Coordinates of C-alpha atoms in Angstrom, one line a residue:
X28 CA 5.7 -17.0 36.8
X29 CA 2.2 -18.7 37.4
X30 CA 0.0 -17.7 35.1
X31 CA -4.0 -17.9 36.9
X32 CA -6.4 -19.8 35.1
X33 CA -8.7 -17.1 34.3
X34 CA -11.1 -17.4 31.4
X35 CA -10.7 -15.7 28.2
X36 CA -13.2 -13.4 27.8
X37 CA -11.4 -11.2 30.7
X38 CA -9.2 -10.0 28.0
X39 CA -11.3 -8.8 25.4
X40 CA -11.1 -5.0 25.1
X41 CA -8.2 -4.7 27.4
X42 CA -5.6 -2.2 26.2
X43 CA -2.3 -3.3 25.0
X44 CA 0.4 -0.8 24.6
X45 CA 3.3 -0.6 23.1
X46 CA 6.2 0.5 24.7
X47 CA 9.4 0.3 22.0
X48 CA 10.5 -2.0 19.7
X49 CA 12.7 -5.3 21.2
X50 CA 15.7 -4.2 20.6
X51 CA 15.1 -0.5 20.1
X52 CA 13.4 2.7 22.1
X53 CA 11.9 3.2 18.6
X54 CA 8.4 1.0 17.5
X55 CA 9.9 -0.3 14.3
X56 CA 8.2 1.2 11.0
X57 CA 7.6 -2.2 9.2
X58 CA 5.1 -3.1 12.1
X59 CA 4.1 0.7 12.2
X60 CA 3.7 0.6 8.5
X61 CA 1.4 -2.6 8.9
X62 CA -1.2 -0.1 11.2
X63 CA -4.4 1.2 10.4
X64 CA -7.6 2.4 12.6
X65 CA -9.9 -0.7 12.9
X66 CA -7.3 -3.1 11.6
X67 CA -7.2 -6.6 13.0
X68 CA -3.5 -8.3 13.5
X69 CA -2.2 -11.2 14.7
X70 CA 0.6 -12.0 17.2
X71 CA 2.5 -14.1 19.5
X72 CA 3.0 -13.9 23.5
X73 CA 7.2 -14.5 22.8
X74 CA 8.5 -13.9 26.3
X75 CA 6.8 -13.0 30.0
X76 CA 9.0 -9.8 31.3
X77 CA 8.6 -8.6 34.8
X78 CA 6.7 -5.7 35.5
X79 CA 3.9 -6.5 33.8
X80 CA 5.8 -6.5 30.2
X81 CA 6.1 -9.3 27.4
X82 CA 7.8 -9.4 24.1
X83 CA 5.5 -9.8 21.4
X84 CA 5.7 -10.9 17.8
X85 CA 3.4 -9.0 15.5
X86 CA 3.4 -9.4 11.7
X87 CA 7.1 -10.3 12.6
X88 CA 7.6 -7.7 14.2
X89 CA 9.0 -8.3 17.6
X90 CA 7.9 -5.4 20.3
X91 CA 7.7 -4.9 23.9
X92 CA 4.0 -4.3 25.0
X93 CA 2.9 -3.6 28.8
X94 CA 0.1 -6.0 29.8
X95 CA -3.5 -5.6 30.8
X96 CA -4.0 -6.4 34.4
X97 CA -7.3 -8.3 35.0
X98 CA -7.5 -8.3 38.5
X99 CA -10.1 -5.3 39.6
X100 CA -8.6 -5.4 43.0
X101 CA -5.5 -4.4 42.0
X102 CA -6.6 -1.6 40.0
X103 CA -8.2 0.5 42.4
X104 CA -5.8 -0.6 44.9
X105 CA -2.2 -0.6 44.0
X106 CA 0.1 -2.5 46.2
X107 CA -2.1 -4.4 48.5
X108 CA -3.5 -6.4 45.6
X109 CA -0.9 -8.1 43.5
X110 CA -1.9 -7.7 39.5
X111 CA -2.9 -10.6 37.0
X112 CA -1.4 -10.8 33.5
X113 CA -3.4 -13.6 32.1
X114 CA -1.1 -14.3 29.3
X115 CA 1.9 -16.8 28.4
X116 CA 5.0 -17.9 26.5
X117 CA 3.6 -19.1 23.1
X118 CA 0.2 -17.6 23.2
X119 CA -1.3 -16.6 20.1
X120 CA -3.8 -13.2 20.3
X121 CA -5.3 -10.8 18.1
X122 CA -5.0 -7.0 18.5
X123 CA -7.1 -4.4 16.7
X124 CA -5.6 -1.2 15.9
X125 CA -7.1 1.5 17.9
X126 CA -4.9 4.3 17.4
X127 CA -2.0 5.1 15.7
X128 CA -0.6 8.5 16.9
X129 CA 1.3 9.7 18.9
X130 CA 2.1 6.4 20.1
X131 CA 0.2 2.9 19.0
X132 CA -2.1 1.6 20.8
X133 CA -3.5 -2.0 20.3
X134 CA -7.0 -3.8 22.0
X135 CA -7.1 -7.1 22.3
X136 CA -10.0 -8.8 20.6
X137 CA -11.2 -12.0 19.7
X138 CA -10.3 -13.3 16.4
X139 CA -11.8 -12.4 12.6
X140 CA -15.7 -13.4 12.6
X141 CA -14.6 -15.8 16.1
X142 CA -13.8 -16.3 19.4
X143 CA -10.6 -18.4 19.6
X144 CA -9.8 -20.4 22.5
X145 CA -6.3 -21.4 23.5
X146 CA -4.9 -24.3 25.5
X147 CA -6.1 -23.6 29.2
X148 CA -8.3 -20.9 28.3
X149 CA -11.9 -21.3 27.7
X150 CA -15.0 -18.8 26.7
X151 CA -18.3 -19.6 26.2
X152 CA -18.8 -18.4 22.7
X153 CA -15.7 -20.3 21.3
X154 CA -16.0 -24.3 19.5
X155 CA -13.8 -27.1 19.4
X156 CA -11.6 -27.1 16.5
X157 CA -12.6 -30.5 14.2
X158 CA -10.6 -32.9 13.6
X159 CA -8.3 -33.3 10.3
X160 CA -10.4 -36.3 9.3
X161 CA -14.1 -35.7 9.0
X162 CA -16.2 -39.3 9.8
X163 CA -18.6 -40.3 6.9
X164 CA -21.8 -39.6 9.1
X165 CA -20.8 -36.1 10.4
X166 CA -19.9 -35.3 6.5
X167 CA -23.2 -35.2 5.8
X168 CA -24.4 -31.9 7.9
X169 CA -22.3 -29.8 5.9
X170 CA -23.5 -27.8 2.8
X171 CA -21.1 -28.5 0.0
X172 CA -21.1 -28.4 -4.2
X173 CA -20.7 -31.0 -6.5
X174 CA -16.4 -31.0 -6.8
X175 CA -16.7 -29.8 -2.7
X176 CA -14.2 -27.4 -3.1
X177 CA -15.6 -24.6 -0.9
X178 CA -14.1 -21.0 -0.2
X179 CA -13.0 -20.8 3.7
X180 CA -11.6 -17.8 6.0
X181 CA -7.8 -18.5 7.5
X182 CA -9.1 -18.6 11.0
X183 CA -5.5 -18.5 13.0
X184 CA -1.5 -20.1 12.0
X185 CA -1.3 -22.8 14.0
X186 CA 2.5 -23.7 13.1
X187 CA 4.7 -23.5 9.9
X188 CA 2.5 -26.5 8.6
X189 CA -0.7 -26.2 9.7
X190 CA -3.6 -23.7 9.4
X191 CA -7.0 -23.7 11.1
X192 CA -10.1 -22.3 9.2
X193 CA -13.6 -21.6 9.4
X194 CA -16.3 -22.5 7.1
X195 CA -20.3 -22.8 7.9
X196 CA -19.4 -21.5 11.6
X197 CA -16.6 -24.3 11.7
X198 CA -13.1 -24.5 12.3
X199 CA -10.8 -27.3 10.6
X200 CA -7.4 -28.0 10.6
X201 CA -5.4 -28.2 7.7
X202 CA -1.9 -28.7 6.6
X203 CA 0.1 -26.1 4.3
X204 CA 3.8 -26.1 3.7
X205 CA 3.8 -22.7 3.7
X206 CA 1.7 -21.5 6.4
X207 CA 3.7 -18.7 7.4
X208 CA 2.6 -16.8 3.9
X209 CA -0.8 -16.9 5.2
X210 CA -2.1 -14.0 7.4
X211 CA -5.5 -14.6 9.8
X212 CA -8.6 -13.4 7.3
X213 CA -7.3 -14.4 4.1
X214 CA -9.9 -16.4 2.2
X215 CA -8.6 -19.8 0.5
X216 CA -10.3 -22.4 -0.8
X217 CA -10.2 -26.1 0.4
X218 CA -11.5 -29.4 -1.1
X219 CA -12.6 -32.1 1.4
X220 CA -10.8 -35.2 -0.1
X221 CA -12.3 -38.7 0.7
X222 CA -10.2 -41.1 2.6
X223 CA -10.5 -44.8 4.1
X224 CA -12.3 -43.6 7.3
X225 CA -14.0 -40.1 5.9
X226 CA -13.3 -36.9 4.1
X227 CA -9.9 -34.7 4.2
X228 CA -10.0 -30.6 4.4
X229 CA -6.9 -30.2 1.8
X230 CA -5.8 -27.0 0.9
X231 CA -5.9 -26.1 -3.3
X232 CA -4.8 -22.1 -2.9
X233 CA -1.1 -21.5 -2.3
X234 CA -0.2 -18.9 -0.2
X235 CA 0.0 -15.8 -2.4
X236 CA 3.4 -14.8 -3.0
X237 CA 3.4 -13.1 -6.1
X238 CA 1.2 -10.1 -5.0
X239 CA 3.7 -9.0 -2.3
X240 CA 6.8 -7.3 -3.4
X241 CA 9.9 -8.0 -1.9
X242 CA 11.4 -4.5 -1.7
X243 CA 15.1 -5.7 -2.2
X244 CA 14.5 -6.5 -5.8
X245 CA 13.2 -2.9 -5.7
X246 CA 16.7 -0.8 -4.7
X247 CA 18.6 -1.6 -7.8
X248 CA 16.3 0.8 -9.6
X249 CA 16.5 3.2 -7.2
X250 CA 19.9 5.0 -9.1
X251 CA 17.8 5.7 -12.1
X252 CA 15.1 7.8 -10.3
X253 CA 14.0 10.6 -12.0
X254 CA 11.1 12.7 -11.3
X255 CA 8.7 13.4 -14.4
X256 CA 9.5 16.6 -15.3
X257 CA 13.2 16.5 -15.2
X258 CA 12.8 12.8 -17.4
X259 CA 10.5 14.7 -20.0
X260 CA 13.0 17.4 -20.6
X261 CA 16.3 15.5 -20.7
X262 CA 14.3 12.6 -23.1
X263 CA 13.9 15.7 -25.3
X264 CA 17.0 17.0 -25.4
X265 CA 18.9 13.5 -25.5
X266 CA 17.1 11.3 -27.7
X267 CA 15.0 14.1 -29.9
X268 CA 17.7 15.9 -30.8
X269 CA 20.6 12.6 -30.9
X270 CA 21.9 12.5 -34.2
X271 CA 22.0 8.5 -33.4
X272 CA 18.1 8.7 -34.3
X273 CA 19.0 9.3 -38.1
X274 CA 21.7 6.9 -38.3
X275 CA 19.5 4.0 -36.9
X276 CA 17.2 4.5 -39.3
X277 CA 14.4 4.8 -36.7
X278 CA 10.8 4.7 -38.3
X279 CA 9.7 8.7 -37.9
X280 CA 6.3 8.1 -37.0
X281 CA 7.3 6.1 -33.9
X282 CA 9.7 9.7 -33.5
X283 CA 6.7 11.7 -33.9
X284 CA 4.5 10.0 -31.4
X285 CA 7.3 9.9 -28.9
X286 CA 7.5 14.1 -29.8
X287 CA 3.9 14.6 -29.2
X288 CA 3.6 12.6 -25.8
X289 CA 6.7 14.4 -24.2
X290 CA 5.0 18.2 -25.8
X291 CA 1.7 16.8 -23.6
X292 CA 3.8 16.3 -20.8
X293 CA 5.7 19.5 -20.8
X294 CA 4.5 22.5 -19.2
X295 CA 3.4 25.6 -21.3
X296 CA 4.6 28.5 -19.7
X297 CA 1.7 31.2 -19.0
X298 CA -1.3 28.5 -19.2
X299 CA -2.9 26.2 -16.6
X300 CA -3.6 22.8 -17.3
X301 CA -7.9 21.6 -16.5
X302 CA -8.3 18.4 -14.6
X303 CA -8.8 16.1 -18.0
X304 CA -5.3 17.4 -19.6
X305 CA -3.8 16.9 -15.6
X306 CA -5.2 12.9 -16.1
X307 CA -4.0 12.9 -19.5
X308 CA -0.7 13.6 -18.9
X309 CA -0.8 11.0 -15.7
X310 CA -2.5 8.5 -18.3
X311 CA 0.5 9.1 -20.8
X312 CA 3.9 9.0 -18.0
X313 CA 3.9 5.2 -18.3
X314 CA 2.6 4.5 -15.0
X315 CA -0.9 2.5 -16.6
X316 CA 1.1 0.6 -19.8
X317 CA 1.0 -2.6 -18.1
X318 CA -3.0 -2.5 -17.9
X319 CA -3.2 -1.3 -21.0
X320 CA -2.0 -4.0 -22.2
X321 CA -4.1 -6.4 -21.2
X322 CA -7.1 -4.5 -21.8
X323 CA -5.6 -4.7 -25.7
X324 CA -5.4 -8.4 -25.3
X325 CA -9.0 -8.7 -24.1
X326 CA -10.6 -6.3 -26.9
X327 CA -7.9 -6.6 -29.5
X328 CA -10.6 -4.3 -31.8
X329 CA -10.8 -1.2 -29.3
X330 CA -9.7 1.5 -31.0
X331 CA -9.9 3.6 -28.0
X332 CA -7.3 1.4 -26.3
X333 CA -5.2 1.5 -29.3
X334 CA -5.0 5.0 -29.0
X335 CA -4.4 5.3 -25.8
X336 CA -1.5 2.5 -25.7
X337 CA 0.7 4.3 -28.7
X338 CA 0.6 7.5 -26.9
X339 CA 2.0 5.8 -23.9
X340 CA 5.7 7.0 -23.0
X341 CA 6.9 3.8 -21.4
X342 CA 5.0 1.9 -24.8
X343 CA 7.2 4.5 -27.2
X344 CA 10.1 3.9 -25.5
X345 CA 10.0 0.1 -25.4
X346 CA 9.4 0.4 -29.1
X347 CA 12.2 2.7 -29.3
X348 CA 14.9 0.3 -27.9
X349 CA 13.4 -2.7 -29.9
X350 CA 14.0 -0.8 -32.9
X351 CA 17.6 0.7 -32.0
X352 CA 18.1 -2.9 -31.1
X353 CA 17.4 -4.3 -34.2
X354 CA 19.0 -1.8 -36.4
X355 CA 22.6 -1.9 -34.4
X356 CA 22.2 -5.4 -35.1
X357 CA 22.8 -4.5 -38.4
X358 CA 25.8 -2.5 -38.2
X359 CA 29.3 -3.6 -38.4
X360 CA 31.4 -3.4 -34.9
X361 CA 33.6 -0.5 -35.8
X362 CA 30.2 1.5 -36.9
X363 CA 28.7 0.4 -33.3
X364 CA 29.8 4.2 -31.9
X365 CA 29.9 5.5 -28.3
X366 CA 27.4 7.9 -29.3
X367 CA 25.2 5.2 -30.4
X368 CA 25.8 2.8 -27.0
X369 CA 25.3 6.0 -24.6
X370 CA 21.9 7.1 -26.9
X371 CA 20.6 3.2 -25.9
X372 CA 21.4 3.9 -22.1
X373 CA 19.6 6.7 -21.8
X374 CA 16.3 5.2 -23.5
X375 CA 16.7 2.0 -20.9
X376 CA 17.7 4.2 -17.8
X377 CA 14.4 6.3 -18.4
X378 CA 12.3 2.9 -18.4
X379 CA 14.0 1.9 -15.2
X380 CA 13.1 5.4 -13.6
X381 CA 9.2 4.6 -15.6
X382 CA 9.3 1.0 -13.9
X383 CA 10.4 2.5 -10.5
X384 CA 7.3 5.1 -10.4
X385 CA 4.9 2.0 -11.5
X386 CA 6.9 -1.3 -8.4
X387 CA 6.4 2.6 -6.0
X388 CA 2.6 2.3 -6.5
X389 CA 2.1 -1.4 -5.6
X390 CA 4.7 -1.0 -2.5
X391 CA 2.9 2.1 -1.0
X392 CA -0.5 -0.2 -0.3
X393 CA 1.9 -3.3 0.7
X394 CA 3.3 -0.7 3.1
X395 CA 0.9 1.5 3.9
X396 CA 2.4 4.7 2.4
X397 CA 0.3 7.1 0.3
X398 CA 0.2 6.3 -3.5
X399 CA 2.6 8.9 -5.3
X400 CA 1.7 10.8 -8.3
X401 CA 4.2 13.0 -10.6
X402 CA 2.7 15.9 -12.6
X403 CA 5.0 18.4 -14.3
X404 CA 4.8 21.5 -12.8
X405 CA 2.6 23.9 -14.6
X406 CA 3.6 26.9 -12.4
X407 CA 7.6 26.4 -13.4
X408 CA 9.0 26.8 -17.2
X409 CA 11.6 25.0 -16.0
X410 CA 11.7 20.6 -15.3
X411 CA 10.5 20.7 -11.7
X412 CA 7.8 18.2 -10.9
X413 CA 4.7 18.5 -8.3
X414 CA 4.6 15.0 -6.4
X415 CA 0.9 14.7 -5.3
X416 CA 0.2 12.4 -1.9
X417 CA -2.8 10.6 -1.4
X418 CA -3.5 8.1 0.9
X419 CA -7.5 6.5 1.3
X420 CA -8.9 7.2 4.6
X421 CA -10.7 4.4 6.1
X422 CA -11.8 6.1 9.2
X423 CA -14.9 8.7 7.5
X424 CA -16.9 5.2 6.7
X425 CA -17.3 2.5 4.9
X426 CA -17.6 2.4 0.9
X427 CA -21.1 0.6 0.2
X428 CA -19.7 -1.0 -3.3
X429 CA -17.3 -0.9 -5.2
X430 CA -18.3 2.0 -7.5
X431 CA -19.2 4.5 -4.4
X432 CA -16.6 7.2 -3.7
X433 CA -14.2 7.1 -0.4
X434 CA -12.5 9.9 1.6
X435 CA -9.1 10.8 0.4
X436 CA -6.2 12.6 2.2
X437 CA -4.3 15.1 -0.3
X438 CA -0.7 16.8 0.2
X439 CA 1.4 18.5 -2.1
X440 CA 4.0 21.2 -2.0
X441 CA 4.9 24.4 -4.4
X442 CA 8.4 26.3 -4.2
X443 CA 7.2 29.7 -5.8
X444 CA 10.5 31.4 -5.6
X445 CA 9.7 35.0 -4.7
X446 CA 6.2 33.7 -3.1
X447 CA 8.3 31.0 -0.9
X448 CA 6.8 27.6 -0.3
X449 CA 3.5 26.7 0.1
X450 CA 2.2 23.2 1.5
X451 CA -1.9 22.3 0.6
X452 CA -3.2 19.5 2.9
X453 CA -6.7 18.5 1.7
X454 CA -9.5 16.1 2.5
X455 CA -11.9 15.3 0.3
X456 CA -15.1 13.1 0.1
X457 CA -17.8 12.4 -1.6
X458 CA -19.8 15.8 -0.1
X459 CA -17.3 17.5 2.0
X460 CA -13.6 19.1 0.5
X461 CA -11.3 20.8 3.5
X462 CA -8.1 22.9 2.8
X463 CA -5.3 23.6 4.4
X464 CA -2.5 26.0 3.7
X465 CA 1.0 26.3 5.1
X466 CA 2.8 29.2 3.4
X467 CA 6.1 31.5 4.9
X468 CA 4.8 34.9 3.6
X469 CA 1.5 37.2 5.6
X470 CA 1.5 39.1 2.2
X471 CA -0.1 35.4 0.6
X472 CA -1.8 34.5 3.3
X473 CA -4.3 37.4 3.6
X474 CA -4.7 36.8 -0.6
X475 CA -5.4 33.1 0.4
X476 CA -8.0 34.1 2.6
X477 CA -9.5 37.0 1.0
X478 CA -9.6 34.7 -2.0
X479 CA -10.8 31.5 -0.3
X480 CA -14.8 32.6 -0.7
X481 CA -14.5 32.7 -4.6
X482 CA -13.2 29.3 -4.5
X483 CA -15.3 28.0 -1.9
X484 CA -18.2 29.4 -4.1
X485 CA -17.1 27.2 -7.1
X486 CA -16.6 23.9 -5.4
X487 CA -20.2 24.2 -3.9
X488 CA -21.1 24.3 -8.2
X489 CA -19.4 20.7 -8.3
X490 CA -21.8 19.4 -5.1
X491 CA -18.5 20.2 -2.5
X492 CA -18.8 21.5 0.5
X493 CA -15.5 22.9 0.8
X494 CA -13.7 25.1 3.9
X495 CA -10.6 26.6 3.6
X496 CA -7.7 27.5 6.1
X497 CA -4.5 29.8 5.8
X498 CA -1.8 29.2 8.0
X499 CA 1.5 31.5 8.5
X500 CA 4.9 29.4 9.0
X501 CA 8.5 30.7 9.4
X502 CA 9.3 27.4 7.4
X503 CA 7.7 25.4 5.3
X504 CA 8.8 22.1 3.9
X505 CA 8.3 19.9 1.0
X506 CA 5.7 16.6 1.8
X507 CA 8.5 13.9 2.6
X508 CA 8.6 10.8 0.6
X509 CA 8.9 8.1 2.9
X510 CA 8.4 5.3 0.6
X511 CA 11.9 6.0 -1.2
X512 CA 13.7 6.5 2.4
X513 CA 11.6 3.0 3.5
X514 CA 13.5 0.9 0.6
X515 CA 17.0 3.0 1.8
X516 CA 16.7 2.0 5.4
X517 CA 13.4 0.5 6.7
X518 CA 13.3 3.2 9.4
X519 CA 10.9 5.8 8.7
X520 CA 7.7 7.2 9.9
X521 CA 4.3 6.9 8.3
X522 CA 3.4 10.0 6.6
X523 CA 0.1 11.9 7.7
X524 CA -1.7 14.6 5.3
X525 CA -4.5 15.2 7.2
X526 CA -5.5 18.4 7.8

């Protein structure tokens, strides 16, 4: 297929849609997990398809994608015109997300902070990429410090050795092992090397693996997950009351703290937790120790941090299996009991569920799912757990630092037995709180709303603005996880909560 030579600039803001997945009527969800409003991607032209189609790899995703036509004779006149589809085998091209429901749709754009240019292709806003050897006398124009190690932005992969980026408004080639690891817009920093005939851009950062989790190491844990609530009251009943504790000699203050933190985190029938004992007992599940820890190592002499570390349940029960482990050590093998073996597994099975809950938090931003948090359930005497949803919303504006407040999408669900289920959607921002409720009975519904003023009323006292909306359902069900079923089978849906 001949492809015009038609210049660049044609295909900026042109629509690209997606049509399925390569292999698959369904858009796979580990590219649709990798979409967000405004985000800027880059991908691949793999294969031409008639009909104005092409496979195309994105994030290593490979999709089938209907192309723009570019010739304005054709559009207004199909079938005496034939259509252009100024792209090619091999072609790299950067898509911005412009919407993600009901179906995906991608616009072409130029790339991050640049217009690239391609082989036969030109614009007249794009440069010449320098060469990888910089002559002494062209050296001199650029601005550099003393050890010229400089921080650059990764401009475009040029091949699985090579990377081109962009420093003072331009591009330079340079060679990395690993360029795949890189994505287009990561900042890295280079150091230009002096040679026999100039200076060398050569690449100091690797890519970063470590912050990216590979989700297979996550699915062995996946048979000790355990929602809070049902954890806290089977870590009471198990290891409070194990007659192993006495014959292990464990210390009984490290006993006592463990018996305060699970009381905190154990619902009291008949009285409603306030927002600070809600973060306390968030602050005390285990899901922070790590950080705590290295606060500790940076202000040893913090008492507060002290505190807050030997209250931590995942702290108490790494303490608790050091100090089981140490005293079996010191038993002979026919004293080593079933009891005793069984009373260790259940202390290391509820750090694995603990660990779980803290690897789920990191994966949801690598995959674009909405961060998880377990609270008991303070309406239920019982171990049931409330699983609260919230997922950042980046298209209500931009955060001016780092310390101003964002927009936040809320979801959480309630099974009130005789009051049926009840699903609350809520955005909130800094200024502005809406509510929406899905409940199965009229009888709560008109409460709901006949209630909703009083409550409206006391979120305008905290500087809210807040609207609330009732809705009847014959069914309501719970806010589905899709971050567990993503490690299961890699083929779910992102969740939406907004309202």
């Amino acid at each position: 297929m001949a492809i015009p030579s038609i210049p660049l600039d044609n295909l900026i803001n042109k629509v690209l849609k997606i049509l399925s997945g390569e292999s698959s009527p369904l858009i796979l969800a580990g590219l649709k997990n990798q979409l967000q409003p405004g985000k800027i991607l880059q991908g691949e032209v793999v294969k031409i398809l008639p009909k104005g189609k092409a496979t195309i790899s994105i994030e290593g995703q490979k999709i089938i994608a209907e192309l723009p036509d570019v010739n304005p004779k054709s559009q207004g006149n199909p079938g005496t015109h034939a259509p252009e589809y100024p792209l090619k085998s091999g072609q790299k091209i950067y898509v911005q997300v412009e919407k993600v429901y009901p179906e995906p749709v991608l616009k072409l754009v130029s790339g991050p902070q640049q217009k690239f240019q391609e082989q036969g292709y030109t614009t007249n806003l794009s440069r010449n990429i320098k060469p990888e050897i910089i002559k002494f006398e062209n050296f001199s124009q650029l601005k550099l410090p003393p050890d010229k190690i400089v921080p650059v932005t990764v401009h475009q992969i040029k091949n699985e050795n090579g990377l081109s980026v962009k420093f003072e408004g331009q591009e330079f080639l340079v060679k990395s092992e690993n360029a795949n690891l890189h994505r287009a817009g990561d900042t890295v920093r280079i150091q230009f090397q002096k040679v026999e005939n100039g200076f060398k851009p050569v690449l100091i950062d690797p890519p970063d693996k470590a912050g990216k989790i590979d989700l297979e190491l996550i699915k062995p844990y996946l048979p000790s997950r355990t929602p809070l609530g049902k954890l806290v009251a089977e870590l009471t009943r198990d290891v409070l009351s194990s007659p192993a504790l006495k014959e292990l000699n464990v210390k009984p203050e490290l006993v006592e703290r463990l018996k305060e933190t699970l009381q905190a985190l154990t619902p009291k029938p008949g009285a409603l937790p306030d927002e600070l004992e809600i973060k306390g007992q968030v602050d005390k599940s285990g899901i922070r120790y790590e950080s705590k820890v290295k606060q500790l190592l940076t202000q040893p002499a913090n008492p507060k941090i002290k505190t807050e570390l030997a209250k931590d349940l995942k702290g108490q029960l790494l303490n608790l299996i050091q100090a089981t482990d140490r005293s079996v050590k010191n038993l002979s093998g026919q004293n080593q009991s079933r009891q005793i073996s069984e009373f260790q597994q259940r202390i290391k099975f509820a750090v694995d569920s603990i660990e779980l809950n803290q690897l789920s938090s990191r994966v949801s931003t690598q995959e674009n799912q909405p961060l998880v948090l377990q609270i008991p359930n303070p309406l239920s005497g019982n171990d049931k757990t409330i699983q609260l949803f919230i997922r950042e919303d980046p298209g209500d504006g931009k955060k001016e630092g780092k310390g101003e407040k964002g927009f936040y999408n809320l979801a959480f669900f309630l099974d009130l037995s005789s009051l049926g289920n009840i699903k609350i959607n809520a955005k909130a921002g800094p200024e502005n709180l809406s509510v929406r409720m899905d409940v199965e009975e009229e009888e709560v519904a008109n409460y709901i709303r006949e209630n909703a003023g009083d409550f409206e009323k006391r979120m305008k006292t905290k500087d809210l603005n807040t609207t609330v909306e009732c809705c009847v359902a014959e069914k309501v069900n719970p806010v589905k996880d899709n971050l567990i079923e993503l490690l299961v089978s890699r083929n779910t849906s992102i969740l939406s909560v907004k309202t």
